[in-house]
Coordinates of N, CA and C in Angstrom, one line a residue:
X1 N -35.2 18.1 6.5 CA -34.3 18.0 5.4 C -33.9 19.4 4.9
X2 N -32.6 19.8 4.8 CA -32.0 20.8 4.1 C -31.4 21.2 2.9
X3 N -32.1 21.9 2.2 CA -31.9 21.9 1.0 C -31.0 23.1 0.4
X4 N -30.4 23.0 -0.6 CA -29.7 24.3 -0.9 C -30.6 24.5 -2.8
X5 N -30.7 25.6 -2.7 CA -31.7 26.3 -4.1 C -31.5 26.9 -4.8
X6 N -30.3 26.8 -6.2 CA -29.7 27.8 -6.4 C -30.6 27.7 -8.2
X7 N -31.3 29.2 -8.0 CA -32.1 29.7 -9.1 C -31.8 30.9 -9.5
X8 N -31.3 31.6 -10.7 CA -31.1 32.9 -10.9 C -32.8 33.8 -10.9
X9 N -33.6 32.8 -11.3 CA -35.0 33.7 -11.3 C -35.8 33.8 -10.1
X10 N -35.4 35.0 -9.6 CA -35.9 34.9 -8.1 C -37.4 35.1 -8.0
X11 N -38.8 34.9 -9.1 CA -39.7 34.8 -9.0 C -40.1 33.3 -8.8
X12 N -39.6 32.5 -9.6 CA -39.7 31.3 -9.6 C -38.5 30.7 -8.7
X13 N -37.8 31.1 -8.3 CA -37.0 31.2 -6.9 C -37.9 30.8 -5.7
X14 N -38.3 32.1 -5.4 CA -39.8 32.4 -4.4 C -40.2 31.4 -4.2
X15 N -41.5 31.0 -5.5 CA -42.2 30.2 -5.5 C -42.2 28.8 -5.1
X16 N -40.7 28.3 -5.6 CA -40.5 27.0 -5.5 C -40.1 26.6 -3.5
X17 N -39.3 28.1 -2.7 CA -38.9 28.2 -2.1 C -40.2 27.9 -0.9
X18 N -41.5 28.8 -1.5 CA -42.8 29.0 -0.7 C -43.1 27.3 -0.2
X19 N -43.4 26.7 -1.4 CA -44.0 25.3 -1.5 C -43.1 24.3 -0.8
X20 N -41.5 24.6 -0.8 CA -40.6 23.4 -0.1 C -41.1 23.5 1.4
X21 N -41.0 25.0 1.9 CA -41.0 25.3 3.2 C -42.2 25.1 3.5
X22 N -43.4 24.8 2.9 CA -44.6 24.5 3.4 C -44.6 22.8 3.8
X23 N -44.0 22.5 3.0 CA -43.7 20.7 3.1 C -42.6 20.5 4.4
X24 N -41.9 21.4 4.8 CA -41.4 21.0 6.1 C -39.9 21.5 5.7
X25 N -39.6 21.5 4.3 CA -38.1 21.9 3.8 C -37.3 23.6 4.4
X26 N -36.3 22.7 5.2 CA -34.9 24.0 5.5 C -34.1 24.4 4.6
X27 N -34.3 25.7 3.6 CA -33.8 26.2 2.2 C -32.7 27.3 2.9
X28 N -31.7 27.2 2.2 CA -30.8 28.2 1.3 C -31.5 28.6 -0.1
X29 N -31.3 29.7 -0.2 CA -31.6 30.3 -1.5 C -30.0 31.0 -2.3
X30 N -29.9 30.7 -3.4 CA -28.7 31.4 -4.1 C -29.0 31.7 -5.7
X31 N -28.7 32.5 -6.4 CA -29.1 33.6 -7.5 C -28.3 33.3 -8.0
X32 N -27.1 33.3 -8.3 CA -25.7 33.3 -9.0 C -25.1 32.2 -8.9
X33 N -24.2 31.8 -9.5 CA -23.1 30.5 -9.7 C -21.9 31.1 -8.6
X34 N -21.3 32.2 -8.1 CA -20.5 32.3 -7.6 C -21.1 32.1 -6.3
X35 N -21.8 33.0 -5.9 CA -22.3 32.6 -4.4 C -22.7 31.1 -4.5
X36 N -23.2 30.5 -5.3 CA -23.9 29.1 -5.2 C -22.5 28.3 -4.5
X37 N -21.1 28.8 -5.1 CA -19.9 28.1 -4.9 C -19.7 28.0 -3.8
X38 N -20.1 29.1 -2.7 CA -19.3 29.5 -1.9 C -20.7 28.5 -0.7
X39 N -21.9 28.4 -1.0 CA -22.8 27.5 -0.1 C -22.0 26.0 -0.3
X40 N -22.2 25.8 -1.7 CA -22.0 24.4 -2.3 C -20.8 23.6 -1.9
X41 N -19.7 24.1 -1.9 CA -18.5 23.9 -1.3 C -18.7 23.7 0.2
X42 N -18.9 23.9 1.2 CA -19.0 24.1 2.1 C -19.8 22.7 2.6
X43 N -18.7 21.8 3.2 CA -19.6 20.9 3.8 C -20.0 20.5 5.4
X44 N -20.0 22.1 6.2 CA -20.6 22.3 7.3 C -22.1 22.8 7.0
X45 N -22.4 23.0 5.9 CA -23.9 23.3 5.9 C -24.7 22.3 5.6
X46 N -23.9 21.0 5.3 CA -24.5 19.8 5.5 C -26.3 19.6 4.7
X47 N -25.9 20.1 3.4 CA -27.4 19.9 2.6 C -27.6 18.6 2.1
X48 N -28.8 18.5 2.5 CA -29.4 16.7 1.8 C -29.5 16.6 0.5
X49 N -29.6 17.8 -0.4 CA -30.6 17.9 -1.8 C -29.9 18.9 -2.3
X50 N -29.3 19.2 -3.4 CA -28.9 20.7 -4.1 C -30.1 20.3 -5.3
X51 N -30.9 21.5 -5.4 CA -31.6 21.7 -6.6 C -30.8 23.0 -7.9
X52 N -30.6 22.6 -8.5 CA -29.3 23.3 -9.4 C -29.7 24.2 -10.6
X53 N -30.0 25.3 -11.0 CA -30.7 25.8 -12.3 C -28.9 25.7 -13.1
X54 N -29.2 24.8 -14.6 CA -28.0 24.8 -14.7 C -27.5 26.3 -15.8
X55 N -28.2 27.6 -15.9 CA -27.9 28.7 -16.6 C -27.9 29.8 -15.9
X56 N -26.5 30.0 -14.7 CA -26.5 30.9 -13.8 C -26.4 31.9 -14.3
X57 N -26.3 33.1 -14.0 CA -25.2 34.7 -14.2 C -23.9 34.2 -13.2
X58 N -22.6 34.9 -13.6 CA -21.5 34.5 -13.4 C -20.7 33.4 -13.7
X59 N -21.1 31.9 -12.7 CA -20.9 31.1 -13.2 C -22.0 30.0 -13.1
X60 N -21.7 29.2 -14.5 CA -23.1 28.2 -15.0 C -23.4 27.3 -13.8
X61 N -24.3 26.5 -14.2 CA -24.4 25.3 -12.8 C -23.6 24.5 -13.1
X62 N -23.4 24.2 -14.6 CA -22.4 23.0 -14.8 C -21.1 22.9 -14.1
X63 N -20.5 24.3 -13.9 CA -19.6 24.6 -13.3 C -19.3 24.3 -12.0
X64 N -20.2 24.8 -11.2 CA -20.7 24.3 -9.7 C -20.8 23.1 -9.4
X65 N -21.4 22.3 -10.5 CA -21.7 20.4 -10.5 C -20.6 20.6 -9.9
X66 N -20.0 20.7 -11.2 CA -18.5 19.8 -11.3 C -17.0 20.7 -10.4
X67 N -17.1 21.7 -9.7 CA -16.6 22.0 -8.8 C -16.8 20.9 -7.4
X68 N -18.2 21.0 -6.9 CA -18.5 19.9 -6.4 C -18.3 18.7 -5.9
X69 N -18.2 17.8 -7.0 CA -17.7 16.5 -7.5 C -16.0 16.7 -7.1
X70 N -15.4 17.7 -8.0 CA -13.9 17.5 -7.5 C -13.5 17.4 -6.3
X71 N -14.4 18.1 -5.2 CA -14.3 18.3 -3.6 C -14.7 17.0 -3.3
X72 N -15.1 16.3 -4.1 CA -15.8 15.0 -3.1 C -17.0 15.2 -2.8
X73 N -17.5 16.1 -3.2 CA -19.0 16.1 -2.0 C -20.3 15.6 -3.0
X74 N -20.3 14.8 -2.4 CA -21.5 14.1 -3.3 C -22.7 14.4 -2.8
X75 N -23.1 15.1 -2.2 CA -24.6 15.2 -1.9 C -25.5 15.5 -3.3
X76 N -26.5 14.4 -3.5 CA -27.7 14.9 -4.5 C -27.6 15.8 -5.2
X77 N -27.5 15.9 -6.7 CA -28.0 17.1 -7.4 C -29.1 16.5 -8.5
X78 N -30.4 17.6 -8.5 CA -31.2 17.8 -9.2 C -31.0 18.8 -9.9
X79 N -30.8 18.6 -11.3 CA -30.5 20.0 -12.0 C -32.1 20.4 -12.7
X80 N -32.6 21.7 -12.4 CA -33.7 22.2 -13.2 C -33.2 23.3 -14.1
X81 N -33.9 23.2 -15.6 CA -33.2 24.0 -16.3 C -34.3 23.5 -17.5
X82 N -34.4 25.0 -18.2 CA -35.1 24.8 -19.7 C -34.7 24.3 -20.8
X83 N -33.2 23.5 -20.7 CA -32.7 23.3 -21.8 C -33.2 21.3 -21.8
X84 N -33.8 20.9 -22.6 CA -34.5 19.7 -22.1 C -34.0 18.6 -23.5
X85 N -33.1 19.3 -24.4 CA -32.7 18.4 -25.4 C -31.8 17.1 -24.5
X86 N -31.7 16.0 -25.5 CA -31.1 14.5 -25.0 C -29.7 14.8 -24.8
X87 N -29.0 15.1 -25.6 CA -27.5 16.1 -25.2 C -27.6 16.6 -24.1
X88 N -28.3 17.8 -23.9 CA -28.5 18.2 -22.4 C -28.5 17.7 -21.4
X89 N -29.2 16.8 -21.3 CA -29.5 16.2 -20.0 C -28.0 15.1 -20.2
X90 N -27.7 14.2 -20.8 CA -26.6 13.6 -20.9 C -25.6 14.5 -20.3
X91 N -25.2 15.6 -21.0 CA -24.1 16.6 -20.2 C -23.9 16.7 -18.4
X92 N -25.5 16.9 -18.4 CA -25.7 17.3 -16.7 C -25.3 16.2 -16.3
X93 N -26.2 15.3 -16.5 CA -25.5 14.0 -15.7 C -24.2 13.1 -15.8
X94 N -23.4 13.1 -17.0 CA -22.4 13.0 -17.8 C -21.1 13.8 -16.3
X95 N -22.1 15.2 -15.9 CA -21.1 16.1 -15.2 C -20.8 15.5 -13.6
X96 N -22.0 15.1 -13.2 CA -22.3 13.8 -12.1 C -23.9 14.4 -11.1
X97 N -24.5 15.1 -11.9 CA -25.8 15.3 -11.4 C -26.6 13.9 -11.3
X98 N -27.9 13.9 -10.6 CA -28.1 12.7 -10.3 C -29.5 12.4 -10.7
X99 N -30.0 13.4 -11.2 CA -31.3 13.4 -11.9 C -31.5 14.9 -12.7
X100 N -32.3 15.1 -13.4 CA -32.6 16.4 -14.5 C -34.5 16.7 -14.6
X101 N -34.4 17.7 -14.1 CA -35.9 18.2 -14.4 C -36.1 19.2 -15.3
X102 N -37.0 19.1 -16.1 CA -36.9 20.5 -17.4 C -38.4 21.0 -16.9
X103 N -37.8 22.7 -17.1 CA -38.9 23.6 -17.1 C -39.6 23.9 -18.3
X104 N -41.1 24.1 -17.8 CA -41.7 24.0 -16.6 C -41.9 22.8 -15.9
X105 N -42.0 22.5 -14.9 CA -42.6 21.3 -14.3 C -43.5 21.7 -13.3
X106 N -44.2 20.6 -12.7 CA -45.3 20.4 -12.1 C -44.7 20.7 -10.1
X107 N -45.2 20.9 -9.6 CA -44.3 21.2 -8.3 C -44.6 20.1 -7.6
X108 N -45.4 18.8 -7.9 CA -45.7 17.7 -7.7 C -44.2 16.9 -7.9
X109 N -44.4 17.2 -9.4 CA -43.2 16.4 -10.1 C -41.9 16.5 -9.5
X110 N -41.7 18.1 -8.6 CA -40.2 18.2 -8.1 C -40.5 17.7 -6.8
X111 N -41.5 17.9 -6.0 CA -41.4 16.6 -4.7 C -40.9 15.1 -4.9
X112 N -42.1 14.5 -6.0 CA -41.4 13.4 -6.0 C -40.1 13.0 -6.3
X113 N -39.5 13.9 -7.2 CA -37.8 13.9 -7.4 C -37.1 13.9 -6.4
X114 N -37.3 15.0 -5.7 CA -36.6 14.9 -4.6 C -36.9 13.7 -3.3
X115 N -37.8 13.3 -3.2 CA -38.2 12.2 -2.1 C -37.3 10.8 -3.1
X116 N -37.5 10.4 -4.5 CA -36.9 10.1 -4.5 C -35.1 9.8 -5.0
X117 N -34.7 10.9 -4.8 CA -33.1 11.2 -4.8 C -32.6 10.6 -3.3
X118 N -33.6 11.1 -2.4 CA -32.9 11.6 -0.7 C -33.6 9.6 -0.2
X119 N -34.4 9.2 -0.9 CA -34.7 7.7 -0.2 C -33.8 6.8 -0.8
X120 N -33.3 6.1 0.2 CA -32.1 5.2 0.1 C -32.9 4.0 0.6
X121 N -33.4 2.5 -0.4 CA -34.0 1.6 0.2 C -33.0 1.1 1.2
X122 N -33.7 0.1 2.3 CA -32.4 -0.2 3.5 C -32.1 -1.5 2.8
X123 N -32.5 -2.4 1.4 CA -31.8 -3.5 1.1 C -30.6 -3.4 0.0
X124 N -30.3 -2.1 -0.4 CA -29.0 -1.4 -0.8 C -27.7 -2.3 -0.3
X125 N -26.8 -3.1 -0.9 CA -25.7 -3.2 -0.6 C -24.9 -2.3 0.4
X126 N -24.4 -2.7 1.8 CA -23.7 -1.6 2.2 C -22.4 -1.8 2.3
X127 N -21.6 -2.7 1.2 CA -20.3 -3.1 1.5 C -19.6 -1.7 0.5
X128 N -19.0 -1.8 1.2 CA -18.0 -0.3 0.4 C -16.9 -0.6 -0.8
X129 N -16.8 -1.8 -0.9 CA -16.0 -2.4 -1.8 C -16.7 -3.5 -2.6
X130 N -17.0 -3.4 -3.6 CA -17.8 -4.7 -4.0 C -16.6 -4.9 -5.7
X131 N -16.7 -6.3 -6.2 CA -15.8 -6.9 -7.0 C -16.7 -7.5 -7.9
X132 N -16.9 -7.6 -9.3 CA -17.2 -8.4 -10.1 C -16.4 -8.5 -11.3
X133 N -15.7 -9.9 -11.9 CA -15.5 -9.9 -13.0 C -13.8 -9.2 -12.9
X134 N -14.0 -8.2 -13.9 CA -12.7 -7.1 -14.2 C -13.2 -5.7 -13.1
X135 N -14.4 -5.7 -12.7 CA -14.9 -4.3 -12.1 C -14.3 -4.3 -10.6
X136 N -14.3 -2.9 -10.1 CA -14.5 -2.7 -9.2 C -14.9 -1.8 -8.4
X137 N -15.7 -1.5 -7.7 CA -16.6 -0.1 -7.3 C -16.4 -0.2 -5.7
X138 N -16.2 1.1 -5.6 CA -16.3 2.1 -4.4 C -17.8 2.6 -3.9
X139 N -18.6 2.0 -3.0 CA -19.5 2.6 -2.6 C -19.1 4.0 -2.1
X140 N -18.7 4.1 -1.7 CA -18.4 5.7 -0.5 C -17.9 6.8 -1.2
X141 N -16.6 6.1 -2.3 CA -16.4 7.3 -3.0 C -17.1 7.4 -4.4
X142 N -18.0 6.4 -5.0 CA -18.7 6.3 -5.7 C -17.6 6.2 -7.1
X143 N -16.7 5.5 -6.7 CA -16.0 5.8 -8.4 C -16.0 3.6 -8.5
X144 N -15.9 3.8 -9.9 CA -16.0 2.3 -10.8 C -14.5 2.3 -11.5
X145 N -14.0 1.0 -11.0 CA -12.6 1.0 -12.0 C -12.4 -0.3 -12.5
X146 N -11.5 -0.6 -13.9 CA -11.2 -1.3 -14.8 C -9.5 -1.3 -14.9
X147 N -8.4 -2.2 -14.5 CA -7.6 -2.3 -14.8 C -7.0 -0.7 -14.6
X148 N -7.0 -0.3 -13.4 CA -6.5 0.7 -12.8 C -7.4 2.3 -13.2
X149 N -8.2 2.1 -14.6 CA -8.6 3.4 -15.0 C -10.1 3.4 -14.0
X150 N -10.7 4.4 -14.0 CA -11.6 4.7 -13.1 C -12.6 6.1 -13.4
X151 N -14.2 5.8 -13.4 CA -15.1 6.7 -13.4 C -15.4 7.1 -12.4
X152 N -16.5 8.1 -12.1 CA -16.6 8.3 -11.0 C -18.9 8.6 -11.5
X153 N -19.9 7.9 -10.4 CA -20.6 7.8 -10.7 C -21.7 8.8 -10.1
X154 N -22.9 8.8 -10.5 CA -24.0 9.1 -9.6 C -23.8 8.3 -8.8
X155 N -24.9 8.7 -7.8 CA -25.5 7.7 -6.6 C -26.7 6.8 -7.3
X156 N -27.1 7.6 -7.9 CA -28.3 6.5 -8.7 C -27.2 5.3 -9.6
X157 N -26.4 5.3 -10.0 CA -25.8 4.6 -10.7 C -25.0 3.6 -10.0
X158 N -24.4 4.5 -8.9 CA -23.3 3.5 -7.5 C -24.7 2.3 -7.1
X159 N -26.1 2.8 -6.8 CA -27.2 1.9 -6.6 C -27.4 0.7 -7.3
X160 N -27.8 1.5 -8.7 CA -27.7 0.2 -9.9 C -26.6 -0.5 -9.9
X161 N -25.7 0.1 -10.1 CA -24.2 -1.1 -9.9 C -24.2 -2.0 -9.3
X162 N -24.6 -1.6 -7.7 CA -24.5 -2.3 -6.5 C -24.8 -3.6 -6.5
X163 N -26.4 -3.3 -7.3 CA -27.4 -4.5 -7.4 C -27.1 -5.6 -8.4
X164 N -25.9 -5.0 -9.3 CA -25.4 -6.5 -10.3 C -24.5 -6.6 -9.7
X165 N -23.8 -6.0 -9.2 CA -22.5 -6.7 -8.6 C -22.4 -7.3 -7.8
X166 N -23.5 -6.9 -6.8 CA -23.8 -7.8 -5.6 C -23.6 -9.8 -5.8
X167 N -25.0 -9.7 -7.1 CA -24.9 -11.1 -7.7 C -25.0 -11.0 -8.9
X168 N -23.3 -11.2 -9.4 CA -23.2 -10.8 -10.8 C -24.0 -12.0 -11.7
X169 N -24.5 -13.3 -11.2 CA -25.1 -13.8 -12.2 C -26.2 -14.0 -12.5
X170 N -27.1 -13.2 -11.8 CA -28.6 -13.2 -11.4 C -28.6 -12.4 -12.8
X171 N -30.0 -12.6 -13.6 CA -30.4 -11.9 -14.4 C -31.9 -11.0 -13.2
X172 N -31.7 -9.6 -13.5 CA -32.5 -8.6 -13.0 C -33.4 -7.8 -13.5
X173 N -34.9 -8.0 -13.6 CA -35.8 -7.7 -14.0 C -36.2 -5.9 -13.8
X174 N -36.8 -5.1 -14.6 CA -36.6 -4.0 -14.3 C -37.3 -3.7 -13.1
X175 N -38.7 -4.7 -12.6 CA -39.1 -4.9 -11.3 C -38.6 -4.2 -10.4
X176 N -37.5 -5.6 -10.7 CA -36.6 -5.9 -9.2 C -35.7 -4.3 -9.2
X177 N -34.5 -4.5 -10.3 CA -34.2 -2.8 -10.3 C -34.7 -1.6 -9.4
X178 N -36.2 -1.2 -10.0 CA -37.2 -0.1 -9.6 C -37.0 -0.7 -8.4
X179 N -37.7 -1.6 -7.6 CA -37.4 -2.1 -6.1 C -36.3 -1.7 -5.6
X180 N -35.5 -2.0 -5.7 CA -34.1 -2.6 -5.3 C -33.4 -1.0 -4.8
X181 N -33.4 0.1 -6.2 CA -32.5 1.3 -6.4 C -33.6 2.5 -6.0
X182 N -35.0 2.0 -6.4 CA -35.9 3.3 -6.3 C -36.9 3.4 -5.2
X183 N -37.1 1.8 -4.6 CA -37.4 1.9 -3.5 C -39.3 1.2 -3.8
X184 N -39.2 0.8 -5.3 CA -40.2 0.4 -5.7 C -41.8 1.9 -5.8
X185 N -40.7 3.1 -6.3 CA -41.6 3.8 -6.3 C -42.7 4.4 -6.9
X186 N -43.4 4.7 -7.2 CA -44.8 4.5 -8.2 C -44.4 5.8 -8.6
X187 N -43.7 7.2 -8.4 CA -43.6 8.1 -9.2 C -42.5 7.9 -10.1
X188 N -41.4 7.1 -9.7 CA -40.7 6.5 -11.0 C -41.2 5.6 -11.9
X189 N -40.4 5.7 -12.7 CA -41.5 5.3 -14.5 C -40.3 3.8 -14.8
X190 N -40.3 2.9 -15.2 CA -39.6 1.8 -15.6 C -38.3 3.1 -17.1
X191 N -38.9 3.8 -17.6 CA -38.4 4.4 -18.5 C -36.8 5.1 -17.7
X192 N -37.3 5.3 -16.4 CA -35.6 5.7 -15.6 C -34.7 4.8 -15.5
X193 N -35.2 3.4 -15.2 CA -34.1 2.2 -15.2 C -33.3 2.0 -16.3
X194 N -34.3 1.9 -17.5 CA -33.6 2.2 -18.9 C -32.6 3.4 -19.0
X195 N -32.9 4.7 -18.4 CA -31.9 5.0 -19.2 C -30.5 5.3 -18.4
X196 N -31.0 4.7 -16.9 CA -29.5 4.7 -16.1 C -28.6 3.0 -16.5
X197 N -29.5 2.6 -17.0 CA -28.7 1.1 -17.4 C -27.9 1.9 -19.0
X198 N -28.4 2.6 -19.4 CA -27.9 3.4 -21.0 C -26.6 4.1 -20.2
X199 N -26.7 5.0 -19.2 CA -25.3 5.6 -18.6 C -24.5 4.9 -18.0
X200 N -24.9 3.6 -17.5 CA -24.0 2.9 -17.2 C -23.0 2.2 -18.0
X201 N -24.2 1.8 -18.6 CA -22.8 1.0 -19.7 C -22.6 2.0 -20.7
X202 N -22.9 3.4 -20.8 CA -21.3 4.2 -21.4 C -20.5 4.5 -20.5
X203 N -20.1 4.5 -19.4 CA -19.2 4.1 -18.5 C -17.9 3.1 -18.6
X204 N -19.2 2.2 -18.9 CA -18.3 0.8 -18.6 C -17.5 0.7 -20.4
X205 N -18.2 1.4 -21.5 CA -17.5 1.4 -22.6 C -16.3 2.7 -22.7
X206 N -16.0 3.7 -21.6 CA -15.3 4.8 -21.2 C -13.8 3.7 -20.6
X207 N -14.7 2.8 -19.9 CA -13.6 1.9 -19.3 C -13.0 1.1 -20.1
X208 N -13.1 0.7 -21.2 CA -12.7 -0.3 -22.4 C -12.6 -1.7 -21.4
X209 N -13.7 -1.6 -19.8 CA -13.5 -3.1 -19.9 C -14.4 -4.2 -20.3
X210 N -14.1 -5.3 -19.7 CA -15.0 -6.3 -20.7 C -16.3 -6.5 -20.3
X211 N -16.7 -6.3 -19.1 CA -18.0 -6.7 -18.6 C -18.5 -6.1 -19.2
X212 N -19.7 -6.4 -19.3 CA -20.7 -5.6 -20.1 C -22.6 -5.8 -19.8
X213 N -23.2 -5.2 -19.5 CA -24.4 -5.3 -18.9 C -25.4 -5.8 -20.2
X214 N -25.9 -6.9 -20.0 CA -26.6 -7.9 -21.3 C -28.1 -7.5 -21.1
X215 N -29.1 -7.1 -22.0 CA -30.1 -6.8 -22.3 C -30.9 -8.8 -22.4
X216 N -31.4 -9.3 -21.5 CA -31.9 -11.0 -21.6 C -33.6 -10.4 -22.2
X217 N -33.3 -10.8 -23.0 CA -35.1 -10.3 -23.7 C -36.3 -11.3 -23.1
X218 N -37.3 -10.2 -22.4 CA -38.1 -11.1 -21.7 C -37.6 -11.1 -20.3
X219 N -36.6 -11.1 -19.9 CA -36.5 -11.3 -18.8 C -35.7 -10.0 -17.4
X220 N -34.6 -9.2 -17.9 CA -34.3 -8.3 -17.7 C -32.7 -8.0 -18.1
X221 N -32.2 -7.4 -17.5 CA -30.5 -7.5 -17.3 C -29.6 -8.0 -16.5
X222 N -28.3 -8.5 -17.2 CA -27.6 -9.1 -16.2 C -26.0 -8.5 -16.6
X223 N -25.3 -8.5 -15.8 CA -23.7 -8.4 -15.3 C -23.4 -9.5 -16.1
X224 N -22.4 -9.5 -17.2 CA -21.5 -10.5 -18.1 C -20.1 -9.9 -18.6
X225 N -19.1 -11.2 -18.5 CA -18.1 -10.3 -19.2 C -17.7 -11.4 -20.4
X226 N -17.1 -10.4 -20.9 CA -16.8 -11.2 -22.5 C -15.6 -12.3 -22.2
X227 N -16.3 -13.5 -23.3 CA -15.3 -14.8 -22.8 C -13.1 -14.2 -23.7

């Protein structure tokens, strides 16, 4: 797996770079937001994982995200960064990052982020077009549209979607969710499902359309649209 590592603190740079490569990880290393552009862009270097510090010198990571995204290139981002307020992290991922780790962290804790970013369970929806309701979502390009307007999502989110839309009338237990999107993984917390079902449907209220993801107390969530 190839990773691209873009950290302005090249001690904690180092460090993180030591421990990937001991686990078997092919790194790029980048210091700056401008050079980060010029890896990040580039999609003959074909990276599995971008790990993103979002407070470069030159230009910020948020910048980079979201240069990124405009290219299309959706490969994984993990943004790490000290700034850990709820605003924060909303922004990064808001920008289309796909997870957020705040410094310090545990170098445990960034394996399992990244194993689970890069694991795709194989009972994932693979239809590229899927329909429910007023919705309609793009697996490939990852965007969600309402009466022609259109977002554009994580991959963690294109996941979760997938799994209501698939069967918009099944009520979905956070269980099944965790299964279903994360692969049933024990270093994910039920606390993640919650809060990509919370980004989802500000999405879906960006879209002013009607469906709306229903909280069934006791039981889990379901795909509904207003009568």
């Amino acid at each position: 797996m190839k990773i691209l590592l873009i950290e302005d603190d090249k001690n904690l740079s180092a460090t993180i770079a030591e421990q990937l490569q001991k686990e078997g990880y092919i790194l790029d290393c980048c210091y700056d937001g401008e050079t980060a552009l010029s890896y990040a862009l580039n999609p003959e270097y074909g990276y599995d994982i971008v790990l993103l510090d979002r407070m470069l010198p030159i230009i910020d990571g948020l910048a980079v995200l979201k240069a990124m995204r405009q290219k299309q290139i959706y490969t994984p981002v993990l943004i790490i960064t000290g700034l850990g307020e709820l605003d924060d992290k909303i922004d990064g991922l808001d920008c289309g990052a796909d997870d957020y780790l705040v410094k310090p962290f545990h170098i445990k804790e960034l394996f399992a982020r990244i194993r689970a970013l890069t694991r795709r369970p194989a009972d994932i929806v693979n239809k590229e077009v899927l329909n429910a309701f007023d919705l309609t979502l793009s697996t490939e390009r990852r965007r969600l549209t309402c009466k022609g307007k259109s977002v554009m999502l994580t991959q963690k989110e294109v996941d979760l979607m997938a799994v209501f839309m698939e069967n918009p009338d099944n009520t979905r237990s956070r269980s099944q969710l965790l299964w279903k999107v994360w692969g049933g993984s024990t270093e994910v917390e039920y606390g993640n499902v919650d809060n990509y079902i919370h980004f989802l449907r500000k999405r879906l209220r960006e879209l002013g359309c009607k469906t709306s993801i229903k909280t069934i107390y006791g039981a889990g969530y379901r795909l509904e649209a207003a009568p």
